[in-house]
């Protein structure tokens, strides 16, 4: 870890996914953390699965910021995150088992809404109902994310700070549980949950979490004034954003860069550089439209290649990820919404060995040419992608660390993507390991 900048205020970088998640955010956050003193999660919950590979050793993180893998780096869970205390404690214990010091440098915002067992029950029962009624599942991670955010915006959520006050907690829990049980039994035809086990477990976990509870917004402000660089770690991706994504096939939070401020309690003028993470192709887990999707099951096809060579299986649910070509017309929208400063293209190595590579540069929709991803999910589903075709390259890009060492066709492909989307490619990732990275312009060095 580099020391903070003590003579001036810190520089802050936001890392966001520009597709439907799983772009490789965790790997890039871990790589960038050698220039940061604090890493901040600002939305989502343990629906995220961020995989880091350090000297061949794999670690999967869900709720704890990826900065935890660097000694001495402070990790913050901001108010925009929904926290399942059972999961959080088990993730802390898992990291402690491999020798990491977690509790002394993890700060959890007292304003985070809690995910409690009835949120998980509602998430699961609602997915089952949607499937049976023919409405179609969203394909959620069934972690209770959506129901917890619903309670937050309805102003009835139990929050981390409530764990400190057993009496207050009990009153609110009784009311909230009554409402959810009414929904579970009456509408979702599922079983009701009992008050006492939920209360007892929450109180026991609250005791353990108490030393880590913090005023995260103020802590970040002080860190910033002290010259520390902060890294904001997005979860999910722009096309899963509750407002800007492929609604209703989205998650329940704002995943875009603008939420790094609201979801952490730091002002937006403090965010100096927005790094968009983009796979060299596209994947999606769960339901919803996906214009460039390919068949992943037929051996010998490109879809099968992307799925198997890219090892595209969900970290959290183990589901096979859907795969397809890079959608640069969707990326264009993500760049606008996030105000991207630069991109990191990941998993370039997965394209090694393909004879031809295609990139979607627009669509045909109801007989019209469209140059950017439409906003309506039904329109997106009706889009016929228009492709530009590139020759593939010979040889391996796996693990390369220098731009000049890339095959000429790989460089041409990246340069064309860059020109089309109008944002600079500042980094390229050529393998899962921390060191498999090509740097063109460092986000912390302007
Ligand atoms: P995240 O959710 O955005 O952090 O991404 P995930 O960790 O869910 O999925 C990305 C997967 O790709 C992980 O298994 C990473 O180890 C892996 N990965 C990241 N970058 C690269 C890369 O450049 N090449 C290859 N082959 N794998 C990568
Ligand atoms: P990371 O941070 C990929 C998807 C789910 C589902 C939709 C809603 O690893 O990129 P939810 O449980 O959030 O209500 O599910 O969002 N989803 C993700 N897909 N990567 C993720 O996180 C995701 N988190 C949620 O598959 O389609
Ligand atoms: Mg993931």
Coordinates of C-alpha atoms and ligand atoms in Angstrom, one line a residue:
X1 CA 0.0 0.0 0.0
X2 CA 1.3 3.5 -0.8
X3 CA 1.1 6.1 1.9
X4 CA -1.6 8.8 1.6
X5 CA -1.0 12.2 0.2
X6 CA -0.4 14.2 3.4
X7 CA 0.2 17.6 1.8
X8 CA -3.1 17.7 -0.1
X9 CA -6.5 16.1 -0.1
X10 CA -6.9 12.5 -1.4
X11 CA -7.8 11.5 -4.9
X12 CA -10.9 9.3 -5.2
X13 CA -11.7 6.8 -7.9
X14 CA -15.0 5.0 -8.5
X15 CA -15.0 1.5 -10.1
X16 CA -18.3 0.5 -11.7
X17 CA -19.5 -2.3 -13.9
X18 CA -20.7 -1.1 -17.3
X19 CA -22.6 -4.3 -18.3
X20 CA -24.8 -6.8 -16.3
X21 CA -22.3 -7.4 -13.6
X22 CA -19.4 -9.8 -13.2
X23 CA -17.1 -7.7 -15.4
X24 CA -14.1 -8.3 -13.1
X25 CA -14.6 -5.3 -10.7
X26 CA -13.1 -7.2 -7.7
X27 CA -9.9 -8.0 -9.6
X28 CA -9.4 -4.4 -10.7
X29 CA -10.3 -2.9 -7.3
X30 CA -7.8 -5.2 -5.6
X31 CA -5.2 -4.1 -8.2
X32 CA -5.9 -0.4 -7.7
X33 CA -5.8 -0.7 -3.9
X34 CA -2.1 -0.4 -3.8
X35 CA -2.8 3.3 -4.4
X36 CA -5.7 3.7 -1.9
X37 CA -5.9 3.7 1.8
X38 CA -9.6 3.0 2.0
X39 CA -12.1 1.0 -0.1
X40 CA -15.8 1.7 0.1
X41 CA -18.9 -0.3 -0.9
X42 CA -21.8 2.0 -1.6
X43 CA -24.7 -0.1 -2.9
X44 CA -26.0 -3.7 -3.3
X45 CA -25.4 -6.4 -0.7
X46 CA -24.2 -10.0 -0.7
X47 CA -25.8 -10.5 -4.1
X48 CA -22.4 -9.4 -5.3
X49 CA -19.6 -11.9 -5.9
X50 CA -16.2 -10.5 -6.5
X51 CA -13.4 -12.9 -7.2
X52 CA -9.8 -12.0 -6.6
X53 CA -6.8 -14.1 -7.5
X54 CA -3.5 -13.3 -5.8
X55 CA -0.5 -15.3 -6.7
X56 CA -2.8 -18.2 -7.8
X57 CA -4.9 -18.1 -4.6
X58 CA -8.6 -17.4 -5.2
X59 CA -10.8 -15.4 -2.8
X60 CA -14.5 -14.7 -3.3
X61 CA -15.9 -11.6 -1.6
X62 CA -19.6 -10.6 -1.4
X63 CA -20.1 -7.9 1.1
X64 CA -16.7 -7.0 2.4
X65 CA -14.8 -4.5 0.1
X66 CA -12.1 -6.0 -2.0
X67 CA -9.5 -3.8 -0.3
X68 CA -9.5 -6.3 2.6
X69 CA -6.8 -8.3 0.8
X70 CA -4.2 -5.5 1.3
X71 CA -2.8 -5.1 4.7
X72 CA -3.7 -1.9 6.5
X73 CA -6.3 -0.7 4.0
X74 CA -9.5 0.5 5.7
X75 CA -12.8 -1.0 4.4
X76 CA -16.1 0.9 4.6
X77 CA -19.6 -0.4 4.1
X78 CA -21.6 2.7 3.2
X79 CA -25.2 3.6 4.0
X80 CA -26.3 2.5 0.4
X81 CA -25.5 -1.1 1.1
X82 CA -28.1 -3.6 2.5
X83 CA -26.5 -5.7 5.2
X84 CA -27.4 -9.3 6.2
X85 CA -25.7 -9.6 9.6
X86 CA -25.6 -13.4 9.5
X87 CA -23.8 -13.3 6.1
X88 CA -21.5 -10.5 7.1
X89 CA -20.3 -12.3 10.2
X90 CA -19.7 -15.6 8.3
X91 CA -17.8 -13.7 5.6
X92 CA -15.6 -12.0 8.4
X93 CA -15.0 -15.4 10.0
X94 CA -14.1 -17.0 6.6
X95 CA -11.4 -14.3 6.0
X96 CA -10.1 -14.5 9.6
X97 CA -9.6 -18.3 9.1
X98 CA -7.1 -17.5 6.3
X99 CA -5.2 -15.1 8.6
X100 CA -6.7 -11.7 7.6
X101 CA -7.2 -9.0 10.2
X102 CA -10.8 -7.8 9.4
X103 CA -12.6 -6.3 12.5
X104 CA -10.1 -3.6 13.3
X105 CA -10.3 -2.0 9.8
X106 CA -14.0 -2.7 8.8
X107 CA -16.4 0.2 9.3
X108 CA -20.1 -0.4 8.8
X109 CA -22.5 2.5 8.4
X110 CA -25.1 2.6 11.1
X111 CA -27.6 3.7 8.5
X112 CA -27.4 0.5 6.4
X113 CA -30.8 -1.3 6.2
X114 CA -30.7 -4.8 7.5
X115 CA -31.6 -7.9 5.6
X116 CA -33.5 -10.3 7.9
X117 CA -34.8 -13.8 7.4
X118 CA -38.3 -12.7 6.2
X119 CA -36.7 -10.7 3.4
X120 CA -35.1 -13.8 2.1
X121 CA -38.4 -15.7 2.5
X122 CA -40.3 -13.1 0.6
X123 CA -37.6 -12.9 -2.2
X124 CA -37.8 -16.7 -2.7
X125 CA -41.6 -17.0 -2.5
X126 CA -42.1 -14.1 -4.9
X127 CA -39.7 -15.7 -7.4
X128 CA -41.7 -18.9 -7.1
X129 CA -45.0 -17.1 -7.6
X130 CA -43.7 -15.3 -10.6
X131 CA -42.5 -18.5 -12.2
X132 CA -45.8 -20.4 -11.5
X133 CA -48.0 -17.5 -12.6
X134 CA -46.3 -17.3 -16.0
X135 CA -45.0 -13.8 -15.3
X136 CA -41.5 -15.1 -15.4
X137 CA -38.8 -14.9 -12.8
X138 CA -36.4 -12.0 -12.4
X139 CA -33.8 -14.6 -11.6
X140 CA -32.7 -12.9 -8.4
X141 CA -30.0 -14.2 -6.2
X142 CA -32.7 -14.9 -3.5
X143 CA -30.6 -13.1 -0.9
X144 CA -33.4 -10.8 0.2
X145 CA -31.9 -7.7 -1.5
X146 CA -35.1 -6.4 -3.2
X147 CA -37.4 -6.8 -0.1
X148 CA -34.8 -5.1 2.1
X149 CA -34.6 -2.1 -0.2
X150 CA -38.4 -2.0 -0.4
X151 CA -38.5 -1.6 3.4
X152 CA -35.9 1.2 3.2
X153 CA -37.8 3.3 0.7
X154 CA -41.1 2.7 2.6
X155 CA -39.4 4.2 5.7
X156 CA -40.0 1.1 7.9
X157 CA -36.6 -0.6 7.7
X158 CA -34.6 -1.9 10.6
X159 CA -31.2 -0.5 10.3
X160 CA -27.8 -1.4 11.7
X161 CA -28.1 1.3 14.4
X162 CA -31.3 -0.3 15.7
X163 CA -29.2 -3.4 16.8
X164 CA -27.8 -1.2 19.6
X165 CA -31.3 -0.7 21.1
X166 CA -33.0 -4.0 22.0
X167 CA -36.3 -2.4 23.0
X168 CA -36.6 -0.2 20.0
X169 CA -35.6 -3.1 17.8
X170 CA -38.2 -5.4 19.3
X171 CA -41.0 -2.9 18.7
X172 CA -40.0 -2.3 15.1
X173 CA -39.4 -5.9 14.4
X174 CA -42.8 -7.0 15.6
X175 CA -44.5 -4.6 13.3
X176 CA -42.3 -5.4 10.3
X177 CA -42.6 -9.1 10.8
X178 CA -46.4 -8.9 11.1
X179 CA -46.5 -7.1 7.8
X180 CA -44.2 -9.6 6.0
X181 CA -46.0 -12.6 7.5
X182 CA -49.3 -11.2 6.2
X183 CA -47.7 -11.1 2.8
X184 CA -46.0 -14.5 3.1
X185 CA -49.1 -16.3 4.2
X186 CA -51.9 -14.4 2.6
X187 CA -50.4 -13.6 -0.8
X188 CA -47.3 -15.7 -1.4
X189 CA -48.7 -18.9 0.2
X190 CA -45.6 -19.4 2.1
X191 CA -44.9 -20.1 5.8
X192 CA -44.9 -17.4 8.4
X193 CA -41.7 -16.8 10.5
X194 CA -41.5 -16.5 14.3
X195 CA -40.5 -13.4 16.2
X196 CA -38.3 -14.8 18.9
X197 CA -35.5 -16.6 16.9
X198 CA -35.1 -13.6 14.6
X199 CA -34.9 -11.3 17.6
X200 CA -32.5 -13.4 19.6
X201 CA -30.2 -14.0 16.6
X202 CA -30.2 -10.3 15.7
X203 CA -29.3 -9.2 19.2
X204 CA -26.4 -11.7 19.4
X205 CA -25.1 -10.6 16.1
X206 CA -25.5 -6.9 17.0
X207 CA -23.2 -7.4 19.9
X208 CA -20.5 -8.7 17.6
X209 CA -21.0 -6.0 15.0
X210 CA -21.1 -3.1 17.5
X211 CA -17.4 -2.3 17.5
X212 CA -17.5 -2.0 13.7
X213 CA -20.5 0.3 13.6
X214 CA -19.4 3.8 12.4
X215 CA -20.4 7.1 11.0
X216 CA -19.0 6.2 7.6
X217 CA -19.7 9.5 5.8
X218 CA -17.8 11.5 8.4
X219 CA -15.0 8.9 8.6
X220 CA -14.6 9.3 4.8
X221 CA -14.6 13.0 5.0
X222 CA -11.8 12.9 7.6
X223 CA -9.8 10.4 5.6
X224 CA -10.1 12.6 2.6
X225 CA -8.9 15.7 4.5
X226 CA -6.0 13.7 5.8
X227 CA -4.9 13.1 2.2
X228 CA -6.0 9.5 1.9
X229 CA -7.0 8.1 -1.5
X230 CA -10.3 6.3 -1.5
X231 CA -11.6 3.7 -3.9
X232 CA -15.3 3.2 -4.4
X233 CA -16.2 -0.4 -5.3
X234 CA -19.4 -0.7 -7.3
X235 CA -21.4 -3.9 -7.3
X236 CA -23.6 -5.3 -10.1
X237 CA -23.5 -3.3 -13.3
X238 CA -25.1 -0.3 -15.1
X239 CA -27.6 -2.4 -17.0
X240 CA -28.8 -3.9 -13.7
X241 CA -29.4 -0.4 -12.2
X242 CA -32.9 0.1 -10.8
X243 CA -33.4 3.3 -12.9
X244 CA -31.1 2.9 -15.9
X245 CA -31.0 -0.8 -16.4
X246 CA -33.2 -3.3 -18.2
X247 CA -36.2 -2.8 -15.9
X248 CA -37.8 -4.9 -14.4
X249 CA -34.9 -7.4 -14.9
X250 CA -32.6 -5.4 -12.6
X251 CA -31.4 -5.3 -9.1
X252 CA -33.0 -3.0 -6.5
X253 CA -30.2 -0.3 -6.1
X254 CA -28.5 2.3 -8.2
X255 CA -25.3 0.7 -9.4
X256 CA -24.1 3.8 -11.4
X257 CA -21.2 6.0 -10.3
X258 CA -23.4 8.8 -9.1
X259 CA -24.6 6.7 -6.3
X260 CA -21.0 6.4 -4.9
X261 CA -21.7 9.8 -3.3
X262 CA -25.2 9.2 -2.0
X263 CA -24.4 5.6 -0.9
X264 CA -21.4 6.6 1.2
X265 CA -22.1 10.1 2.4
X266 CA -19.3 11.9 0.6
X267 CA -20.1 14.8 -1.8
X268 CA -20.0 14.1 -5.6
X269 CA -17.3 16.7 -6.2
X270 CA -14.9 14.4 -4.3
X271 CA -15.1 11.8 -7.0
X272 CA -12.3 12.6 -9.4
X273 CA -12.1 9.6 -11.8
X274 CA -14.8 7.0 -12.8
X275 CA -13.4 3.7 -14.1
X276 CA -15.8 1.6 -16.1
X277 CA -15.1 -2.2 -16.1
X278 CA -16.1 -4.0 -19.3
X279 CA -15.6 -7.5 -20.4
X280 CA -14.3 -8.0 -23.9
X281 CA -17.6 -9.8 -24.5
X282 CA -20.9 -9.8 -22.5
X283 CA -22.4 -12.0 -19.8
X284 CA -25.6 -11.9 -17.9
X285 CA -27.0 -14.0 -15.0
X286 CA -30.8 -14.2 -14.4
X287 CA -33.6 -13.3 -16.8
X288 CA -34.1 -10.3 -19.1
X289 CA -33.3 -9.1 -22.6
X290 CA -29.7 -9.6 -24.0
X291 CA -29.4 -8.6 -27.7
X292 CA -26.0 -10.2 -28.4
X293 CA -26.7 -13.5 -26.6
X294 CA -25.2 -16.7 -28.1
X295 CA -26.1 -20.3 -27.4
X296 CA -23.6 -21.5 -24.8
X297 CA -24.6 -25.2 -24.9
X298 CA -23.6 -26.3 -28.4
X299 CA -20.0 -27.5 -28.5
X300 CA -17.7 -25.9 -31.1
X301 CA -19.7 -22.6 -31.0
X302 CA -18.5 -19.2 -29.9
X303 CA -21.0 -19.1 -27.1
X304 CA -19.6 -22.4 -25.7
X305 CA -16.1 -21.0 -26.1
X306 CA -16.9 -17.9 -24.0
X307 CA -18.7 -19.9 -21.4
X308 CA -16.1 -22.6 -20.9
X309 CA -12.8 -20.7 -21.5
X310 CA -14.2 -17.7 -19.6
X311 CA -15.4 -20.1 -16.8
X312 CA -18.7 -18.2 -16.8
X313 CA -20.4 -19.5 -13.7
X314 CA -21.9 -17.3 -11.0
X315 CA -19.8 -16.8 -7.9
X316 CA -22.9 -16.4 -5.6
X317 CA -25.4 -18.8 -7.0
X318 CA -23.3 -21.2 -9.2
X319 CA -25.7 -20.5 -12.2
X320 CA -24.2 -20.7 -15.7
X321 CA -23.9 -17.1 -17.0
X322 CA -25.5 -16.3 -20.3
X323 CA -22.8 -15.2 -22.8
X324 CA -22.6 -13.1 -26.0
X325 CA -20.6 -10.7 -28.1
X326 CA -19.5 -7.3 -26.7
X327 CA -22.4 -4.8 -27.1
X328 CA -20.8 -1.5 -27.7
X329 CA -24.1 0.2 -28.3
X330 CA -25.1 -0.7 -24.8
X331 CA -21.7 0.3 -23.5
X332 CA -22.3 3.7 -25.1
X333 CA -25.2 4.3 -22.8
X334 CA -23.2 3.1 -19.8
X335 CA -20.5 5.6 -20.5
X336 CA -23.0 8.4 -20.6
X337 CA -24.9 7.5 -17.5
X338 CA -21.7 7.0 -15.4
X339 CA -19.7 9.9 -16.8
X340 CA -16.9 7.4 -17.4
X341 CA -13.3 8.8 -17.3
X342 CA -11.7 5.6 -18.6
X343 CA -12.4 1.9 -19.2
X344 CA -10.7 -1.3 -18.2
X345 CA -11.4 -4.0 -20.7
X346 CA -11.2 -7.4 -18.9
X347 CA -10.9 -11.0 -20.0
X348 CA -9.3 -10.2 -23.4
X349 CA -7.5 -13.5 -23.1
X350 CA -10.8 -15.3 -23.4
X351 CA -11.1 -14.2 -27.0
X352 CA -7.7 -15.9 -27.8
X353 CA -8.1 -18.5 -30.5
X354 CA -11.4 -17.2 -32.1
X355 CA -11.2 -16.8 -35.9
X356 CA -13.5 -13.8 -35.9
X357 CA -14.7 -11.4 -33.3
X358 CA -17.9 -9.5 -33.5
X359 CA -18.9 -6.3 -31.8
X360 CA -22.5 -4.9 -31.8
X361 CA -22.4 -1.3 -32.9
X362 CA -26.2 -0.7 -33.1
X363 CA -29.5 -2.4 -33.7
X364 CA -32.4 -2.7 -36.1
X365 CA -35.6 -2.1 -34.2
X366 CA -39.0 -2.3 -35.9
X367 CA -37.3 -1.5 -39.2
X368 CA -35.3 1.5 -37.8
X369 CA -31.6 1.9 -37.2
X370 CA -30.9 2.5 -33.5
X371 CA -27.4 3.5 -32.3
X372 CA -27.8 3.1 -28.5
X373 CA -29.4 0.6 -26.2
X374 CA -33.2 1.5 -25.9
X375 CA -34.7 2.1 -22.5
X376 CA -37.6 -0.2 -22.7
X377 CA -37.0 -3.9 -21.9
X378 CA -39.5 -5.0 -24.6
X379 CA -37.8 -2.8 -27.2
X380 CA -34.4 -4.3 -26.1
X381 CA -35.8 -7.8 -26.5
X382 CA -36.9 -6.9 -30.1
X383 CA -33.5 -5.4 -31.1
X384 CA -31.6 -7.2 -33.9
X385 CA -27.9 -6.5 -33.3
X386 CA -25.9 -5.0 -36.1
X387 CA -22.3 -6.3 -35.9
X388 CA -18.9 -5.2 -37.0
X389 CA -16.6 -8.2 -37.6
X390 CA -12.9 -8.3 -36.8
X391 CA -10.2 -10.9 -37.5
X392 CA -9.1 -12.8 -34.4
X393 CA -5.4 -13.2 -33.5
X394 CA -3.0 -16.0 -33.1
X395 CA -1.1 -16.7 -30.0
X396 CA -2.0 -16.1 -26.3
X397 CA -2.6 -12.8 -24.6
X398 CA -2.9 -14.5 -21.2
X399 CA -1.1 -12.8 -18.5
X400 CA 0.5 -10.1 -20.8
X401 CA 1.4 -6.9 -19.0
X402 CA 2.6 -4.6 -21.9
X403 CA 0.4 -3.1 -24.6
X404 CA 3.1 -3.6 -27.2
X405 CA 3.2 -7.3 -26.6
X406 CA -0.5 -7.7 -27.6
X407 CA -1.0 -9.3 -31.1
X408 CA -1.6 -6.5 -33.6
X409 CA -5.2 -7.7 -34.2
X410 CA -6.0 -7.5 -30.5
X411 CA -4.7 -3.9 -30.4
X412 CA -6.8 -3.1 -33.5
X413 CA -9.9 -4.6 -31.9
X414 CA -9.4 -2.5 -28.8
X415 CA -8.6 0.7 -30.7
X416 CA -11.8 0.3 -32.8
X417 CA -13.9 -0.2 -29.7
X418 CA -12.3 2.8 -28.1
X419 CA -13.0 5.0 -31.2
X420 CA -16.6 3.8 -31.4
X421 CA -17.6 4.4 -27.8
X422 CA -15.6 7.6 -27.5
X423 CA -14.0 6.9 -24.1
X424 CA -10.3 5.9 -23.5
X425 CA -9.3 2.4 -22.6
X426 CA -6.9 3.0 -19.7
X427 CA -6.4 -0.6 -18.6
X428 CA -6.6 -4.1 -20.1
X429 CA -6.9 -7.2 -18.0
X430 CA -5.4 -10.4 -19.5
X431 CA -6.0 -12.9 -16.8
X432 CA -7.6 -13.4 -13.3
X433 CA -4.4 -12.8 -11.3
X434 CA -3.7 -9.4 -9.8
X435 CA -0.6 -9.1 -12.0
X436 CA -2.2 -10.0 -15.3
X437 CA -2.8 -6.3 -16.1
X438 CA -1.8 -3.8 -18.8
X439 CA -1.8 -0.2 -17.6
X440 CA -2.1 2.7 -20.1
X441 CA -3.1 5.5 -17.8
X442 CA -3.3 5.2 -14.0
X443 CA -6.6 6.3 -12.5
X444 CA -4.8 7.6 -9.4
X445 CA -2.3 9.6 -11.4
X446 CA -4.7 11.6 -13.5
Ligands
LIG1 P1 -17.1 -8.9 -10.5 O1 -18.4 -9.4 -9.9 O2 -17.2 -7.8 -11.4 O3 -16.0 -8.7 -9.4 O4 -16.6 -10.2 -11.3 P2 -16.6 -11.7 -10.9 O5 -15.5 -11.9 -9.9 O6 -17.9 -12.2 -10.5 O7 -16.3 -12.4 -12.3 C1 -15.1 -12.2 -13.0 C2 -14.4 -13.5 -13.1 O8 -13.4 -13.4 -14.1 C3 -13.6 -13.9 -11.9 O9 -13.6 -15.3 -11.8 C4 -12.2 -13.4 -12.1 O10 -11.2 -14.1 -11.4 C5 -12.1 -13.6 -13.6 N1 -11.3 -12.6 -14.3 C6 -11.1 -11.2 -14.0 N2 -10.4 -10.6 -14.9 C7 -10.0 -11.6 -15.8 C8 -9.2 -11.6 -17.0 O11 -8.7 -10.6 -17.5 N3 -9.1 -12.9 -17.6 C9 -9.6 -14.0 -17.2 N4 -9.4 -15.1 -17.8 N5 -10.4 -14.0 -16.0 C10 -10.6 -12.8 -15.4
LIG2 P1 -21.5 -8.5 -9.1 O1 -21.3 -7.4 -8.1 C1 -24.3 -10.4 -11.8 C2 -28.6 -10.1 -10.9 C3 -29.3 -11.3 -10.5 C4 -30.7 -11.0 -11.1 C5 -30.8 -9.5 -10.7 C6 -31.6 -9.2 -9.5 O2 -20.9 -9.8 -8.8 O3 -21.3 -8.1 -10.5 P2 -31.0 -9.4 -6.9 O4 -30.7 -10.7 -6.1 O5 -30.0 -8.4 -6.9 O6 -32.4 -8.9 -6.6 O7 -31.1 -10.0 -8.4 O8 -29.5 -9.0 -10.6 N1 -27.4 -9.8 -10.1 C7 -26.1 -9.9 -10.5 N2 -25.7 -10.4 -11.7 N3 -23.5 -10.0 -10.9 C8 -23.9 -9.5 -9.7 O9 -23.1 -8.9 -8.8 C9 -25.3 -9.5 -9.5 N4 -26.1 -9.1 -8.4 C10 -27.3 -9.3 -8.8 O10 -28.8 -12.4 -11.2 O11 -30.7 -11.1 -12.5
LIG3 MG1 -19.5 -11.1 -9.7

